[in-house]
mmCIF file of C-alpha atoms and ligand atoms in Angstrom:
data_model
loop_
_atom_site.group_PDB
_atom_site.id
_atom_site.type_symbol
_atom_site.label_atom_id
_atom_site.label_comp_id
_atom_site.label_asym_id
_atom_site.label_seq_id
_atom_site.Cartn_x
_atom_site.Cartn_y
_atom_site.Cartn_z
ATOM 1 C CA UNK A 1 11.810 24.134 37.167
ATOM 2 C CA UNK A 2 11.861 20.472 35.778
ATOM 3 C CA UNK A 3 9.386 17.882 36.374
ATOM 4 C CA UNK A 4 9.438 14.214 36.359
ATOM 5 C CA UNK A 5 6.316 13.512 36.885
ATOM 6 C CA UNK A 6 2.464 13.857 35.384
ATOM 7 C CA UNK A 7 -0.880 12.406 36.816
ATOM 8 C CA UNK A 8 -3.284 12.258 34.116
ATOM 9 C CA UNK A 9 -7.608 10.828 34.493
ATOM 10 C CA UNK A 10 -9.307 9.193 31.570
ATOM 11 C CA UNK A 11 -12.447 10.853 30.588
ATOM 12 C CA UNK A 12 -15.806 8.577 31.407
ATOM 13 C CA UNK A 13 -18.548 9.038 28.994
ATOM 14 C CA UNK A 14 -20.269 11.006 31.306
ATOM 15 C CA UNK A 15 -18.053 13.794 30.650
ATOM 16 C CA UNK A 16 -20.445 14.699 28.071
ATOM 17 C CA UNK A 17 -22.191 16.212 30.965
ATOM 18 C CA UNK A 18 -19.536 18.120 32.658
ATOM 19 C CA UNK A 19 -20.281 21.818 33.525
ATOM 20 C CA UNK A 20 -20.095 24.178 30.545
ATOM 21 C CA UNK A 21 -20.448 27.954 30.021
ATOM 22 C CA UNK A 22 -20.748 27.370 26.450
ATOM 23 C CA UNK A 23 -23.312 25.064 25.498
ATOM 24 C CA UNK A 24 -23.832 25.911 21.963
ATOM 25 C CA UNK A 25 -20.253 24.471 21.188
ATOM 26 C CA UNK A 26 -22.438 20.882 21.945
ATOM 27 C CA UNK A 27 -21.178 18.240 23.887
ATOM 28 C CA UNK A 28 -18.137 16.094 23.987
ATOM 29 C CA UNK A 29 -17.924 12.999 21.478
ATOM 30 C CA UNK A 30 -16.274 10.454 23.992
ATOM 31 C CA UNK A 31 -14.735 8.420 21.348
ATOM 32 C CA UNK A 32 -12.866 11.948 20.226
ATOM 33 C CA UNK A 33 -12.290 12.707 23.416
ATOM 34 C CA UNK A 34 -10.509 9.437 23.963
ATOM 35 C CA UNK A 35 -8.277 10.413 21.118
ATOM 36 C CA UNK A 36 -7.202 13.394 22.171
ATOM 37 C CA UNK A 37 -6.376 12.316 25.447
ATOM 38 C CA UNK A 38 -4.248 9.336 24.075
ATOM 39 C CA UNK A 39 -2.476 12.335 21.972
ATOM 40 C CA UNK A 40 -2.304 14.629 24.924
ATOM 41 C CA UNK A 41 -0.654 11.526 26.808
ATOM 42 C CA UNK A 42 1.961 10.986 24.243
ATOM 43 C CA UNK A 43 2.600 14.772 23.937
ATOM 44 C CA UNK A 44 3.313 14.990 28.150
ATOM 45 C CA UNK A 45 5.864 11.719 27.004
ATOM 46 C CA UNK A 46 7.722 13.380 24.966
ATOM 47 C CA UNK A 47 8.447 15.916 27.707
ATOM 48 C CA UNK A 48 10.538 13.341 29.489
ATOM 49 C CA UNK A 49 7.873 12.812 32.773
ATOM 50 C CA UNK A 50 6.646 9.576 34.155
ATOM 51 C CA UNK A 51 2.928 9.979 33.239
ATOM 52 C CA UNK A 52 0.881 7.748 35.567
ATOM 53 C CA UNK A 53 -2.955 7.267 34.322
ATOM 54 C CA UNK A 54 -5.969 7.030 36.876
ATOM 55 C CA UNK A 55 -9.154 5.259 34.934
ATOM 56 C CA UNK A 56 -12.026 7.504 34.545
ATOM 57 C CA UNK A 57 -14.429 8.365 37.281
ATOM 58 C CA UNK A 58 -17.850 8.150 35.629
ATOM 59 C CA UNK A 59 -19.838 9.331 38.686
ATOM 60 C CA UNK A 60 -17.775 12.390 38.341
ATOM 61 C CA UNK A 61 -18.290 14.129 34.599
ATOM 62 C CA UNK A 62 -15.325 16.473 35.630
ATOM 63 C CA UNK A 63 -12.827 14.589 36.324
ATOM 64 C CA UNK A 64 -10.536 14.316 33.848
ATOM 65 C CA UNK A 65 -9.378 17.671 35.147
ATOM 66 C CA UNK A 66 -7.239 16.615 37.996
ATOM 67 C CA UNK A 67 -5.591 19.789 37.998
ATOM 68 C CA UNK A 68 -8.540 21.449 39.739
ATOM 69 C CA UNK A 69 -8.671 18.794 43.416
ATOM 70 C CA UNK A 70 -5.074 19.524 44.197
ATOM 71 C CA UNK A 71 -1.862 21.573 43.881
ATOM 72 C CA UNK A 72 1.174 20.083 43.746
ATOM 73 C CA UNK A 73 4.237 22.066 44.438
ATOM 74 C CA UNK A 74 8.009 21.472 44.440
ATOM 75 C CA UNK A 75 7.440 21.497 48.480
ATOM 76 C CA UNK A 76 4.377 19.218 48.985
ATOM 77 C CA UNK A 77 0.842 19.017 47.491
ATOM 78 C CA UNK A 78 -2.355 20.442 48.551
ATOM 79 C CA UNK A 79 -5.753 18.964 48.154
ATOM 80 C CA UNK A 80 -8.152 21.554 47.472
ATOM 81 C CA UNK A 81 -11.732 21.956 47.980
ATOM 82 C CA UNK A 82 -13.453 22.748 45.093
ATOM 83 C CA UNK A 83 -16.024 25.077 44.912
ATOM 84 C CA UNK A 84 -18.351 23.219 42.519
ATOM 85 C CA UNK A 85 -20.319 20.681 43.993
ATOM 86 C CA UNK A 86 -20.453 18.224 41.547
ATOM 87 C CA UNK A 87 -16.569 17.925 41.903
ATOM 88 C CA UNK A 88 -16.034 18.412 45.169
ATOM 89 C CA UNK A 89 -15.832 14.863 45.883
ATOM 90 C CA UNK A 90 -12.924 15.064 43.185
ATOM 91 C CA UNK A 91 -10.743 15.621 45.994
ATOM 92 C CA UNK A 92 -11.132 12.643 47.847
ATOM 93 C CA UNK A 93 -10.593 10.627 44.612
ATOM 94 C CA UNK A 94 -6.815 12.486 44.250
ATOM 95 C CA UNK A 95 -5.875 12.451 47.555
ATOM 96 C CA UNK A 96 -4.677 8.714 47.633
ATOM 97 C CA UNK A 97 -2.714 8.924 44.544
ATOM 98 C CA UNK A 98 -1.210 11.922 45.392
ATOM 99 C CA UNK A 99 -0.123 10.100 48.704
ATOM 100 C CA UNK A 100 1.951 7.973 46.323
ATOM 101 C CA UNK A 101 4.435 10.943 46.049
ATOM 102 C CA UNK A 102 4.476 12.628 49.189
ATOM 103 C CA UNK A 103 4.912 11.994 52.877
ATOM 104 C CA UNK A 104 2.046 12.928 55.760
ATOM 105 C CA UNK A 105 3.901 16.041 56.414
ATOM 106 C CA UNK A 106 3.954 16.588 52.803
ATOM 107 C CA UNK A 107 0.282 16.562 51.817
ATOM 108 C CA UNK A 108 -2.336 19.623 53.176
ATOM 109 C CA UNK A 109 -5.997 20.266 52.743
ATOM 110 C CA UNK A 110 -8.317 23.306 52.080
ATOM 111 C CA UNK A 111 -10.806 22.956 54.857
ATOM 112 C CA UNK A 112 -14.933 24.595 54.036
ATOM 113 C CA UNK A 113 -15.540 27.275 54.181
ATOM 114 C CA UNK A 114 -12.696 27.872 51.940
ATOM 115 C CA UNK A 115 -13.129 26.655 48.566
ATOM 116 C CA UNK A 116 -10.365 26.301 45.667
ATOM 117 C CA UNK A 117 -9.571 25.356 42.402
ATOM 118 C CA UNK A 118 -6.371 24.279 40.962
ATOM 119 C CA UNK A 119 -7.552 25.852 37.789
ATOM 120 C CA UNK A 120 -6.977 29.101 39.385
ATOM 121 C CA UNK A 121 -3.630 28.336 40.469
ATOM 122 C CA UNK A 122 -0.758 29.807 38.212
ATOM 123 C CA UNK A 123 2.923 28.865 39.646
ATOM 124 C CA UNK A 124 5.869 31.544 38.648
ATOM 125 C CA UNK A 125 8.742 30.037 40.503
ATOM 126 C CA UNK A 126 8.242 30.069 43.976
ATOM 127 C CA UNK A 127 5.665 32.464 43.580
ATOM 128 C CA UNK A 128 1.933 31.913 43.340
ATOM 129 C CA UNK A 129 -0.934 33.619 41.901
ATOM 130 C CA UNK A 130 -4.331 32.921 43.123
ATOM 131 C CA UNK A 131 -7.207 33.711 41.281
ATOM 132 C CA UNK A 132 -9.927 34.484 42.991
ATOM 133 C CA UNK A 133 -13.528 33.552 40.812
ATOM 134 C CA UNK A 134 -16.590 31.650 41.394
ATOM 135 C CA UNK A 135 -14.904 28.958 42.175
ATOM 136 C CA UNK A 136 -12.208 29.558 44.908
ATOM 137 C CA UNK A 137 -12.744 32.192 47.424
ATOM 138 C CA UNK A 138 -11.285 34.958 50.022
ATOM 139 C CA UNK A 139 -11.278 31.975 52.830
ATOM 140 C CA UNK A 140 -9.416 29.084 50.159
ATOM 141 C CA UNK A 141 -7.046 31.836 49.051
ATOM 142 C CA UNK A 142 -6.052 32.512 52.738
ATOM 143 C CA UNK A 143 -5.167 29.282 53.372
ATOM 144 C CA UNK A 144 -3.741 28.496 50.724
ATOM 145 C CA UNK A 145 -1.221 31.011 50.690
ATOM 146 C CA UNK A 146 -0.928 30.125 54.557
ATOM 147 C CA UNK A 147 0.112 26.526 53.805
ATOM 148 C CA UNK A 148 2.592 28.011 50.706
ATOM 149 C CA UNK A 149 4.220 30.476 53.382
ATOM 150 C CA UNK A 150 4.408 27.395 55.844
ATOM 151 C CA UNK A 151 6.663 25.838 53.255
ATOM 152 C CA UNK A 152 9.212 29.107 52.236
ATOM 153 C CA UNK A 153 6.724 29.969 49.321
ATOM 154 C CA UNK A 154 4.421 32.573 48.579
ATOM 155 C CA UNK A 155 1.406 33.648 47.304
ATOM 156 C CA UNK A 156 -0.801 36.473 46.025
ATOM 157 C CA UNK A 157 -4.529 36.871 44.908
ATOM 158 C CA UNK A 158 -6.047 38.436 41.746
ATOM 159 C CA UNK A 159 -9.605 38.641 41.348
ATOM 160 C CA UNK A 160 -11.262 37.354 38.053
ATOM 161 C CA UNK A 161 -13.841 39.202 36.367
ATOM 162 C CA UNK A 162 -14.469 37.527 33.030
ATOM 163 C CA UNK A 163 -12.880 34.170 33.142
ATOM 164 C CA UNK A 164 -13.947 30.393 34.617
ATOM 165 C CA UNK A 165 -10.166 29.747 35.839
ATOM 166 C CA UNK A 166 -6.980 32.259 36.361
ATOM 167 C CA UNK A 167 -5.509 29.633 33.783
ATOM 168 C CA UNK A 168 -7.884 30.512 31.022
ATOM 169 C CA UNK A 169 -6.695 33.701 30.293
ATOM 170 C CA UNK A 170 -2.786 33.771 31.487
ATOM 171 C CA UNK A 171 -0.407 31.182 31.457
ATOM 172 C CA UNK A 172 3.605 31.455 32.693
ATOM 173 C CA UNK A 173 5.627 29.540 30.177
ATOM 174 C CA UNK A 174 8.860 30.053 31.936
ATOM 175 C CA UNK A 175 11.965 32.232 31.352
ATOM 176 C CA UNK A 176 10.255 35.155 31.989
ATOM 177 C CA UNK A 177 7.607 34.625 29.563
ATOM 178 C CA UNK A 178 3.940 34.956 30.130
ATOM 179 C CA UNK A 179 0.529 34.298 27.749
ATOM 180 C CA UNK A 180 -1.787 36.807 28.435
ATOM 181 C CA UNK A 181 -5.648 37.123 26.969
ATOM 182 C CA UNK A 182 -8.651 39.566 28.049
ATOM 183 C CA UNK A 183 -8.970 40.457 31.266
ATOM 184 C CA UNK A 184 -5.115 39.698 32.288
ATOM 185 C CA UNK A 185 -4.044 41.809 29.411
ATOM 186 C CA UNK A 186 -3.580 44.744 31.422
ATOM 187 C CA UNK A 187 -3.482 43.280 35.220
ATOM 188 C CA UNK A 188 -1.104 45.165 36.892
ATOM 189 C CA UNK A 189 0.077 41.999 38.885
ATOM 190 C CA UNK A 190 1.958 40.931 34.929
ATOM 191 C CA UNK A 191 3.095 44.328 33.886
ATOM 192 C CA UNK A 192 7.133 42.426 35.314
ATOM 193 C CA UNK A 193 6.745 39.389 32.553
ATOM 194 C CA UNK A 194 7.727 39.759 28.829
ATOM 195 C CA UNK A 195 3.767 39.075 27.912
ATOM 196 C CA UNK A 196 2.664 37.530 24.606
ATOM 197 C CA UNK A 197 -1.105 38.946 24.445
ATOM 198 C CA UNK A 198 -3.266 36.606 22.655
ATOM 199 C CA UNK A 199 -5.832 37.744 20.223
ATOM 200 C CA UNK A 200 -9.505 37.606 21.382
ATOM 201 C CA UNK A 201 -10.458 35.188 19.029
ATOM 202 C CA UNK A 202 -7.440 32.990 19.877
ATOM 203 C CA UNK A 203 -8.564 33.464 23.561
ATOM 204 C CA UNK A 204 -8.630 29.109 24.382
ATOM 205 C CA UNK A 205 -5.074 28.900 22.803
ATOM 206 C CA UNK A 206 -3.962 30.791 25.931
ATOM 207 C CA UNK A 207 -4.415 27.638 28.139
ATOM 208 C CA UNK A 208 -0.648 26.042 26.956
ATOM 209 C CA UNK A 209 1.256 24.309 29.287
ATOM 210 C CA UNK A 210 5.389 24.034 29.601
ATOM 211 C CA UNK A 211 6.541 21.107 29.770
ATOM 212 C CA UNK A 212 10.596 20.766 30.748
ATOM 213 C CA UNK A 213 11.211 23.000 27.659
ATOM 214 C CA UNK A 214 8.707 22.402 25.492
ATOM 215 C CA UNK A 215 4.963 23.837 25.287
ATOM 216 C CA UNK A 216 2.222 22.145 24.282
ATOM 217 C CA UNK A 217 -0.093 24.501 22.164
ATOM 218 C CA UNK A 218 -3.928 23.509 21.468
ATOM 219 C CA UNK A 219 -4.348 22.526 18.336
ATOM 220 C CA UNK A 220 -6.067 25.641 16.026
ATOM 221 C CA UNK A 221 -4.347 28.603 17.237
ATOM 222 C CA UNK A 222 -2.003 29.654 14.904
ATOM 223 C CA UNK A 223 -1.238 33.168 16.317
ATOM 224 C CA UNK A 224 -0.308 31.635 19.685
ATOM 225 C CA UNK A 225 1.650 29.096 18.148
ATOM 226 C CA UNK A 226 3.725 30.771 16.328
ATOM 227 C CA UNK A 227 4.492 33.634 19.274
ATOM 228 C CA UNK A 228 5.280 30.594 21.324
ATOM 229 C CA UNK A 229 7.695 29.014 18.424
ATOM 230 C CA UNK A 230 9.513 32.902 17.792
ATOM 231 C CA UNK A 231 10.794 32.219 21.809
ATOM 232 C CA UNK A 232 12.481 29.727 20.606
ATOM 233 C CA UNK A 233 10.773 26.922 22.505
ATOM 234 C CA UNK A 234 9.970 23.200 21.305
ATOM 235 C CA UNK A 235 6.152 22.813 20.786
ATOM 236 C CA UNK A 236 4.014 20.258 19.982
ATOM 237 C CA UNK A 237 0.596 20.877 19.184
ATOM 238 C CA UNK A 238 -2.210 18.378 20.483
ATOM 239 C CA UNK A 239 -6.319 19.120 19.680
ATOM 240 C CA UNK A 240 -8.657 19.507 22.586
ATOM 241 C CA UNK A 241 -11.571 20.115 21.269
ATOM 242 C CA UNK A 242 -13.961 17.938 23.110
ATOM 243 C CA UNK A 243 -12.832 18.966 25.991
ATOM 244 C CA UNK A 244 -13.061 22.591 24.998
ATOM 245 C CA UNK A 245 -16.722 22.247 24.815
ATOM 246 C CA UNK A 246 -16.914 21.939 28.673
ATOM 247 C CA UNK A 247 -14.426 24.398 29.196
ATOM 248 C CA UNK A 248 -11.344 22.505 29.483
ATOM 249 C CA UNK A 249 -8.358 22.620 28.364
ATOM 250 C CA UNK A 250 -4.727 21.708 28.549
ATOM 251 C CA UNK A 251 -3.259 22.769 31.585
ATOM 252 C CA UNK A 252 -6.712 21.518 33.256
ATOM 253 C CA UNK A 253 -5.498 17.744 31.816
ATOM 254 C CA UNK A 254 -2.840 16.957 34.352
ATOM 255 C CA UNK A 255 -1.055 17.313 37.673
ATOM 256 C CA UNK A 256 2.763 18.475 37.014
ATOM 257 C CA UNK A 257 5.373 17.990 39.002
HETATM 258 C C1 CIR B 301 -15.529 22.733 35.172
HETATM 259 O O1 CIR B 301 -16.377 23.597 34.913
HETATM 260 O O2 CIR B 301 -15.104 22.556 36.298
HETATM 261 C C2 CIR B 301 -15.035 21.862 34.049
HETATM 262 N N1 CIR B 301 -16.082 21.658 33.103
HETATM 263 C C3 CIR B 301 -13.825 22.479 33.395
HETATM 264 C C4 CIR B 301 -12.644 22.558 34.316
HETATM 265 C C5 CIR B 301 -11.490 23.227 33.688
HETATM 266 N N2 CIR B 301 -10.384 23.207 34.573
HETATM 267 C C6 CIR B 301 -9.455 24.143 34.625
HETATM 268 O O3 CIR B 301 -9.570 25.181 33.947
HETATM 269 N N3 CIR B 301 -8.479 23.949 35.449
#
């Protein structure tokens, strides 16, 4: 895998009311969460991709997560539909940029009643998993894995118990390596990766992202950090704290591909 490219949102300053499971952490500071997202910008530079940046979307609080309206894989990209309502119209906000990349043939769509996030979306090679939560469901899964198998790829489903987003809790970071936390600890579908478990009160750290041979680690999560650095990989470290408080976090940042 190498990619060349990254599709990144600004957050509006409504994003201090995007959807949150966690409340008490308060909510995002948009000046901060400016910041960070300059930093996380930089960071996805220093990967060696062409990071293109859409202005924020203030009718949508979300949408700085553009990894939830669509999929992009090494075949073609598919626009999801996702299963929150106050994003849903998310997807009609990607699809046009995403256009920029890929040809007619090239582009697909999850169609109601099926419902999908990107969040829950974890790519292993040519294989990928599919988590199935509150947010994407039996009929979004189906087709998804329809349009993969369309293209020579694959697919397979694992159902979430704890966990907003399969990407909270297990991240691939390549060469065989795999960040596990909670629920995906002991998930038969990852027994085949080398798996670095996270410690529960490291749980957010899991969320890293690999980057053409480097992995960006949140900022705070020293165990994770250094299990990622003992691989031998390249990290940089960029804080995403605002965006942690409406449970974002780095993967959920961009598009990469
Ligand atoms: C949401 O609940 O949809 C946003 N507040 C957070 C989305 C995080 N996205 C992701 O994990 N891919």
């Amino acid at each position: 895998t190498k990619f060349s490219h990254v599709i990144i949102r600004r957050p509006g300053r409504s994003l201090s009311q995007g959807i949150t499971s966690a409340p008490e952490l308060g909510q995002p500071i948009y000046e901060r969460a400016i910041e960070e997202h300059y930093d996380y910008e930089h960071a996805l530079e220093q990967c060696g991709v062409d990071v293109t940046v859409l202005p924020a979307l203030e009718e949508y609080p979300d949408s700085c997560f553009v990894e939830d309206p669509a999929v992009i894989t090494r075949c073609g990209a598919i626009i999801t539909n996702p299963g929150a309502a106050s994003r849903n119209g998310e997807k009609d906000e990607i699809e046009p940029v995403v256009r920029r990349f890929f040809d007619d043939e090239h582009v697909k769509r999850i169609e109601a009643p099926g419902t999908l996030d990107g969040g829950d979306v974890m790519m292993v090679g040519d294989h990928f998993y599919v988590g199935r939560s509150a947010r994407t469901n039996e009929e979004g899964i189906r087709q998804f894995i329809e349009i993969l198998e369309g293209w020579g790829l694959e697919g397979s489903e694992v159902p979430l118990e704890e966990v907003l987003h399969l990407k909270t809790g297990v991240n691939y970071i390549e060469n065989g390596n795999m960040l596990v936390s909670g629920e995906f600890i002991d998930k038969p579908d990852f027994a085949q990766y080398n798996k670095i478990v996270v410690p529960e009160e490291e749980a957010y750290g899991a969320n890293c992202i690999w980057v053409n041979g480097t992995v960006i680690v949140a900022e705070g999560y020293p165990t994770v950090l250094k299990a990622v650095q003992d691989l031998g990989y390249k990290t940089l470290v960029v804080d995403t704290s605002e965006y942690r408080k409406v449970d974002g976090g780095l993967s959920c940042l961009s598009l990469r591909f």
